[in-house]
Amino acid sequence: MNWRNILALMHVERKSGRLLRGVKLTRYRESGFFAYWPYWVGLAFGVGAGLLAGLIYSKTILTEADVMLLFREGTVSIFLTLPTLVLVYNLVFTMLQQIQRSGIKASSQVPYWLPVTWEEYTLASILANLLGFPLASIIFIVSTIMTFSAFSSQLLFASITSFAVLGAAFMASALTEILRILQVRFIGAVYKTSGRAAVWVRFFGSLFFFLAFYIIYLYVTSGGAITFIQTIKSTQTTAWFIPFVWLGMMLYSFTSGLLIQGSVFLVLSILFLAGLFFLAALLNKQFGLYEPPAIKISRGAYVPRTGFLGKLGFTATEAALIRKDLRAFTRRRELMSVFIIPIVLILVQVMQSTGSTMATPSAQVFVYLAASTFLLPSTVTAISLGNFMIGEEGQAIWRIYASPISAKTLVKSKYFFIIFFSVIVLAITGALAFIVYNPSLRATIVAYIEALFLICALGAISLSNGIKGADFTEIPRPRMIRLSWSLINLGICLMASVAILAPFFPFALSAMLPETVPNLTLEAFLNPLLALAISAIIAVILTGIFYQIAIRNARDLLTKTEI
Amino acid sequence: MLTANSAVAVELKGVVKRYHELVAVNKLNLSINVGEIFGLLGPNGSGKSTTLKMMLGLVKPDEGSITVLGKDVQKDAVAVKQQVGYVPESPRLYEFLTGIEYLDFIGDIYGISTEEKKNRITEYLRALQLEGREGDMISSYSEGMKQKIALISAFLHRPRLLILDEPLNALDPRSARIVKEVLHKLKTQGVTTIMSTHVLEIAQAICDRIGIMYQGKLLALGNMNELRQMAKLPDSGLEDIFLNLTGSADLKAVVEELLK
Ligand SMILES: Nc1ncnc2c1ncn2[C@@H]1O[C@H](COP(=O)(O)OP(=O)(O)O)[C@@H](O)[C@H]1O
Ligand SMILES: [Mg+2]
C-alpha cells in the first residue's frame, strides 16, 4: 500500500467541495486554517465541554463523595456506549451522503487508469467518506472525553475509548462502501431483468430503501438520546455475537475487570475491521468498474404526444418544462428524497401517537396531531420543491439559458409543478388524517383549505428564494440551493405560515383549552367563515407578492448570471 | 425580422470580457455576414468559447456591444434565442431523459408543430445513426452520441443563426461529414454559421472566412487567400498559417526539449 496515493486520492475528494456557483476564480487560494474549520470547531467545543464537565466534577469531588461516585459510573457507562453510538450515526450519515451523490457519475467513478491498487482506492474512499462532519464530530467526542478524563484520572480508559470510537467510525464507513458496491451491482441485475419497467422498479425500490432506512433510524432514536444510550448499553451485552458491538464489548470487559475477555474482543474487533476492509476491496476489484446497463424506456417508432397539460391551457413550452421536471423527480435518485419527507413526517406522527407513553392521547394532543397531519407534509413538500426546482437543473442549466424561455414561462411551469405535487400529497395525507383522527366535517374542510393556502403561499416564497439562491454545482453532490438561502427561506416561510394561520389561533386555543376559551363565546365575535376569509386574503397577498418576486428573480437569473 | 439593408448577422464592437485580472476577450471587433460560415480558430484559452457565449448572452461583456440578427442580445433575449441554434463545448444534456424525449422537449421549447417535430426528429436520428438507441437514457450514451443529440437539437427548429462550439468534437468521420454537408446546405438557404474548431482541415474546407484568435484578440481575419498573404506564406495550408500567426512556428525546439 502506498500511503501517498491514498492521501492524494483523499485530497481530491476534499477539494471537490470547492466549486461554488458564482465564484469565478482564476486562482484558488486557501488558508490552511480555514480549510479545516469544522475540525477546529469540533476540537474547541470538545475541549470546552470536557473542561466544563471536569470542573463540575472536581467541585463535587471535594464536597460529596457519593455524587462523585455516581458521576464516575455515569461516565463509564457513557464511554461504553460511545463506539456503538458513533457506529450508528456514522452509518446513517455516510449512507445519506451516498444517496445524495448517487446521481453523479464523475464523483464515484474509479480512476482505474491511475497506477493505484484497489486496496489503496478502497481505503481512500472509506476514509474520505469520513471527512467533514463525521470527522469533526469524532474530534469533538475524543477531545471531550480526553479532557474530562484528565480531571477524573481515567486517561487510560479514555484513550482506549478514543481508539474504539475511531474504529467504529471506520466500520460504519466500510459498511457503507460495501453496501454501495453491492447496491450498484444489484440494481444492474434488476434493470436487466425488469426491462422497460426499470424506471418504476428503480423509483419504488429507492423509495422503499429510503423508508426502510428511516424507519430503522427513527426506531433506534425515537426515545431521545438517553434512551438510545440505555438501549445500546442493555442490548450490547445480549447481542455480543454481532461483530459491530465488539468494540463496545471490549470496553465493557475492561471496565468489568475481565482482561482476557477484553483482549479477545479487542483482537476480534481488529480482525473484523480488517475483514470489512478486505471485503470492500475485493468487491471493488470485482464490481468497481461495473456500470448498470442502460435503461431502455421506449422502443419502436416515435409518436409525439400532446398530453393533458396542453388541455389544461399550458403552452407547449410550459408543458415541456413540466414534463421534463416530472421525469427528473421520478428518475433521479437524489431527487426522490423529496417524496420521502412527507412519508417520514406521517411516520413520526403515527409513531408518536401510538407510542406507549400516550395510549389514549388527550384531546389537546389529538387536535394538534390531526391538524399537523393535514398541514405539515404537504407544506414541507411545497417548501422543499420550491427550494430545489431551479437548482435541480444543475450543469444542464445552459439549456434553459440558451432557449427562448422567458422568466414568466419558467416561473409559471415551475410553480405549477410545486402546487401539483403538494396537492397530491395533501390529498393523501388529508385522507389519512381523516381516517385516523376522524375530525368533524367542518374542521376537515377548513384544514384542507388552510393547507391549500399554505401550499400556494409557501410554494411561491420558496420558489422565489430557490431561484435567488440557486446553486448549480453537482460535484461532489448536487447542491441545488445555497445553505444561506434555504435558511432565509425557512425564516420567511415560518412567518408567513403564522400570518396565514393566525385567524385560527383562537379556535385552536379553544379546542385545546375548552375551559378557558369556550367555543360558544368565541364564535360570538369571530365567525369561522370570517377567519377563513381573513386567512384567504393574507394568503392571496403573500402568494401574489412572492410570485412577482420569483419572476423578478428569474429575470435576473436569466439575464445576469453567467455559465 | 431583418431589415433589407442589414446583411450583417452578428456584430461585435469593442467587446471586452475579464475574469478578474485575466482578460479573456480583449477589444474584439467582428462582423459576420448573413449566410456566411465563419470559423473561429485559436489555441486553447484564446477566448473562442467566451466569444461565442457572449453572442448568445450566456456571458455578459464588460465593455462593448453585441448585435445579433439586428437585435440586442441582452434586451431582446427571447426573440434572439428563438432564432439561434447553440451547441456548447462538451454539452451537458438532461441525462435522465432518453434521446427522443430530449429532442421532443427541444421541439416543444421552440414551438415546432407535432407533425414537423416527428418528421424532423426521425430523419435526423436516422441520418446520424442513432436509431435503436433513441429510447435509451442519455446517461448511457457515449460522448459522440451526446454530441449528436446536441447538434440535432441545434438544427431542429431551423434557426437562422448557428453558434457551434467545437461541433465536430467526438464525432465519427461519417457523422462529421454529414454535419459538414448539412452546414453547406443550410448556407444555401441563408443560414449563418459561426463555429469554433480545432480541426484545421474542416475550417479550411467549409469556412468562407476564418478569424484567428490569440490571447483574446483577433490576430487575423479573412478568407484563405487573405490569410496566406497576411502570413506571407503564399502556398501554405491553414496549419502553417495558424502556427506562423500564433507564434508557434518553431515547434522543433519545443519537441526536442520535451523528449530530452
Ligand atoms: N468562468 C470562468 N472563470 C474564470 N476564467 C474563465 C472562465 N471562463 C473562461 N475563462 C478563461 O478565459 C480564457 C478564455 O477561455 P475560452 O473562451 O474557454 O477559451 P477557448 O474556447 O478559446 O479555448 C481562458 O484563459 C479561461 O481560463
Ligand atoms: Mg473553447
mmCIF file of C-alpha atoms in Angstrom, chain A residues 151-272:
data_model
loop_
_atom_site.group_PDB
_atom_site.id
_atom_site.type_symbol
_atom_site.label_atom_id
_atom_site.label_comp_id
_atom_site.label_asym_id
_atom_site.label_seq_id
_atom_site.Cartn_x
_atom_site.Cartn_y
_atom_site.Cartn_z
ATOM 1 C CA PHE A 151 -9.787 15.553 35.776
ATOM 2 C CA SER A 152 -11.245 12.189 36.689
ATOM 3 C CA SER A 153 -7.937 10.335 36.171
ATOM 4 C CA GLN A 154 -9.449 7.891 33.667
ATOM 5 C CA LEU A 155 -6.917 8.746 31.000
ATOM 6 C CA LEU A 156 -6.055 5.173 30.061
ATOM 7 C CA PHE A 157 -9.699 4.188 29.716
ATOM 8 C CA ALA A 158 -10.444 7.350 27.747
ATOM 9 C CA SER A 159 -7.607 6.636 25.306
ATOM 10 C CA ILE A 160 -8.841 3.105 24.688
ATOM 11 C CA THR A 161 -12.341 4.501 24.178
ATOM 12 C CA SER A 162 -10.983 7.036 21.693
ATOM 13 C CA PHE A 163 -9.391 4.311 19.623
ATOM 14 C CA ALA A 164 -12.597 2.303 19.780
ATOM 15 C CA VAL A 165 -14.527 5.339 18.537
ATOM 16 C CA LEU A 166 -12.170 5.710 15.580
ATOM 17 C CA GLY A 167 -12.559 2.014 14.824
ATOM 18 C CA ALA A 168 -16.337 2.302 14.965
ATOM 19 C CA ALA A 169 -16.371 5.186 12.508
ATOM 20 C CA PHE A 170 -14.187 3.185 10.142
ATOM 21 C CA MET A 171 -16.539 0.211 10.471
ATOM 22 C CA ALA A 172 -19.514 2.378 9.554
ATOM 23 C CA SER A 173 -17.823 3.855 6.516
ATOM 24 C CA ALA A 174 -16.525 0.474 5.349
ATOM 25 C CA LEU A 175 -20.007 -0.997 5.648
ATOM 26 C CA THR A 176 -21.409 1.872 3.589
ATOM 27 C CA GLU A 177 -18.762 1.241 0.954
ATOM 28 C CA ILE A 178 -19.672 -2.457 0.806
ATOM 29 C CA LEU A 179 -23.384 -1.702 0.584
ATOM 30 C CA ARG A 180 -22.775 0.861 -2.144
ATOM 31 C CA ILE A 181 -20.930 -1.566 -4.402
ATOM 32 C CA LEU A 182 -23.452 -4.336 -3.796
ATOM 33 C CA GLN A 183 -26.302 -1.954 -4.464
ATOM 34 C CA VAL A 184 -24.893 -0.859 -7.825
ATOM 35 C CA ARG A 185 -24.382 -4.477 -8.841
ATOM 36 C CA PHE A 186 -27.818 -5.482 -7.606
ATOM 37 C CA ILE A 187 -29.550 -2.577 -9.332
ATOM 38 C CA GLY A 188 -27.841 -3.538 -12.577
ATOM 39 C CA ALA A 189 -29.156 -7.069 -12.330
ATOM 40 C CA VAL A 190 -32.658 -5.768 -11.618
ATOM 41 C CA TYR A 191 -32.593 -3.422 -14.631
ATOM 42 C CA LYS A 192 -31.615 -6.257 -16.859
ATOM 43 C CA THR A 193 -34.497 -8.465 -15.807
ATOM 44 C CA SER A 194 -37.143 -5.760 -15.473
ATOM 45 C CA GLY A 195 -36.614 -4.273 -18.926
ATOM 46 C CA ARG A 196 -38.843 -1.329 -19.646
ATOM 47 C CA ALA A 197 -40.331 -1.280 -16.157
ATOM 48 C CA ALA A 198 -36.857 -0.490 -14.821
ATOM 49 C CA VAL A 199 -37.665 3.174 -14.205
ATOM 50 C CA TRP A 200 -40.546 2.303 -11.924
ATOM 51 C CA VAL A 201 -38.711 -0.563 -10.281
ATOM 52 C CA ARG A 202 -35.984 1.903 -9.507
ATOM 53 C CA PHE A 203 -38.359 4.581 -8.291
ATOM 54 C CA PHE A 204 -40.278 2.371 -5.891
ATOM 55 C CA GLY A 205 -37.173 0.436 -4.961
ATOM 56 C CA SER A 206 -35.430 3.635 -3.951
ATOM 57 C CA LEU A 207 -38.451 4.886 -2.027
ATOM 58 C CA PHE A 208 -38.622 1.561 -0.229
ATOM 59 C CA PHE A 209 -34.914 1.670 0.542
ATOM 60 C CA PHE A 210 -35.157 5.205 1.969
ATOM 61 C CA LEU A 211 -38.180 4.254 4.020
ATOM 62 C CA ALA A 212 -36.729 1.105 5.488
ATOM 63 C CA PHE A 213 -33.681 3.106 6.366
ATOM 64 C CA TYR A 214 -35.636 5.911 8.012
ATOM 65 C CA ILE A 215 -37.861 3.523 9.944
ATOM 66 C CA ILE A 216 -34.823 1.813 11.433
ATOM 67 C CA TYR A 217 -33.276 5.172 12.181
ATOM 68 C CA LEU A 218 -36.446 6.536 13.768
ATOM 69 C CA TYR A 219 -36.977 3.351 15.708
ATOM 70 C CA VAL A 220 -33.471 3.456 17.120
ATOM 71 C CA THR A 221 -33.536 7.141 18.016
ATOM 72 C CA SER A 222 -37.221 7.694 18.783
ATOM 73 C CA GLY A 223 -36.796 7.766 22.566
ATOM 74 C CA GLY A 224 -34.191 10.507 22.603
ATOM 75 C CA ALA A 225 -30.510 10.411 23.425
ATOM 76 C CA ILE A 226 -30.734 8.988 26.960
ATOM 77 C CA THR A 227 -32.994 6.094 25.990
ATOM 78 C CA PHE A 228 -30.789 5.487 23.000
ATOM 79 C CA ILE A 229 -27.705 5.174 25.185
ATOM 80 C CA GLN A 230 -29.584 2.942 27.607
ATOM 81 C CA THR A 231 -30.807 0.792 24.738
ATOM 82 C CA ILE A 232 -27.292 0.380 23.428
ATOM 83 C CA LYS A 233 -25.998 -0.434 26.888
ATOM 84 C CA SER A 234 -28.587 -3.097 27.513
ATOM 85 C CA THR A 235 -28.653 -4.674 24.056
ATOM 86 C CA GLN A 236 -24.903 -4.573 23.576
ATOM 87 C CA THR A 237 -24.229 -7.320 26.076
ATOM 88 C CA THR A 238 -27.050 -9.541 24.866
ATOM 89 C CA ALA A 239 -26.080 -9.033 21.241
ATOM 90 C CA TRP A 240 -22.387 -9.711 21.899
ATOM 91 C CA PHE A 241 -22.242 -12.115 18.950
ATOM 92 C CA ILE A 242 -22.836 -9.271 16.480
ATOM 93 C CA PRO A 243 -19.371 -8.098 15.362
ATOM 94 C CA PHE A 244 -20.418 -4.456 15.246
ATOM 95 C CA VAL A 245 -20.668 -4.229 19.054
ATOM 96 C CA TRP A 246 -17.353 -5.959 19.738
ATOM 97 C CA LEU A 247 -15.638 -2.645 20.284
ATOM 98 C CA GLY A 248 -18.208 -1.731 22.909
ATOM 99 C CA MET A 249 -17.893 -5.211 24.412
ATOM 100 C CA MET A 250 -14.139 -4.749 24.667
ATOM 101 C CA LEU A 251 -14.619 -1.590 26.742
ATOM 102 C CA TYR A 252 -17.295 -3.294 28.834
ATOM 103 C CA SER A 253 -14.987 -6.232 29.577
ATOM 104 C CA PHE A 254 -12.094 -3.974 30.519
ATOM 105 C CA THR A 255 -14.186 -1.927 32.945
ATOM 106 C CA SER A 256 -15.557 -5.097 34.492
ATOM 107 C CA GLY A 257 -12.003 -6.250 35.075
ATOM 108 C CA LEU A 258 -12.270 -9.118 32.595
ATOM 109 C CA LEU A 259 -8.915 -8.525 30.989
ATOM 110 C CA ILE A 260 -8.730 -11.751 28.979
ATOM 111 C CA GLN A 261 -12.266 -11.367 27.638
ATOM 112 C CA GLY A 262 -11.469 -7.748 26.796
ATOM 113 C CA SER A 263 -8.339 -8.721 24.919
ATOM 114 C CA VAL A 264 -10.278 -11.357 22.985
ATOM 115 C CA PHE A 265 -12.819 -8.728 21.925
ATOM 116 C CA LEU A 266 -10.004 -6.373 21.021
ATOM 117 C CA VAL A 267 -8.417 -8.955 18.737
ATOM 118 C CA LEU A 268 -11.803 -9.899 17.296
ATOM 119 C CA SER A 269 -12.592 -6.237 16.580
ATOM 120 C CA ILE A 270 -9.316 -5.728 14.755
ATOM 121 C CA LEU A 271 -9.900 -8.875 12.729
ATOM 122 C CA PHE A 272 -13.415 -7.738 11.898
#
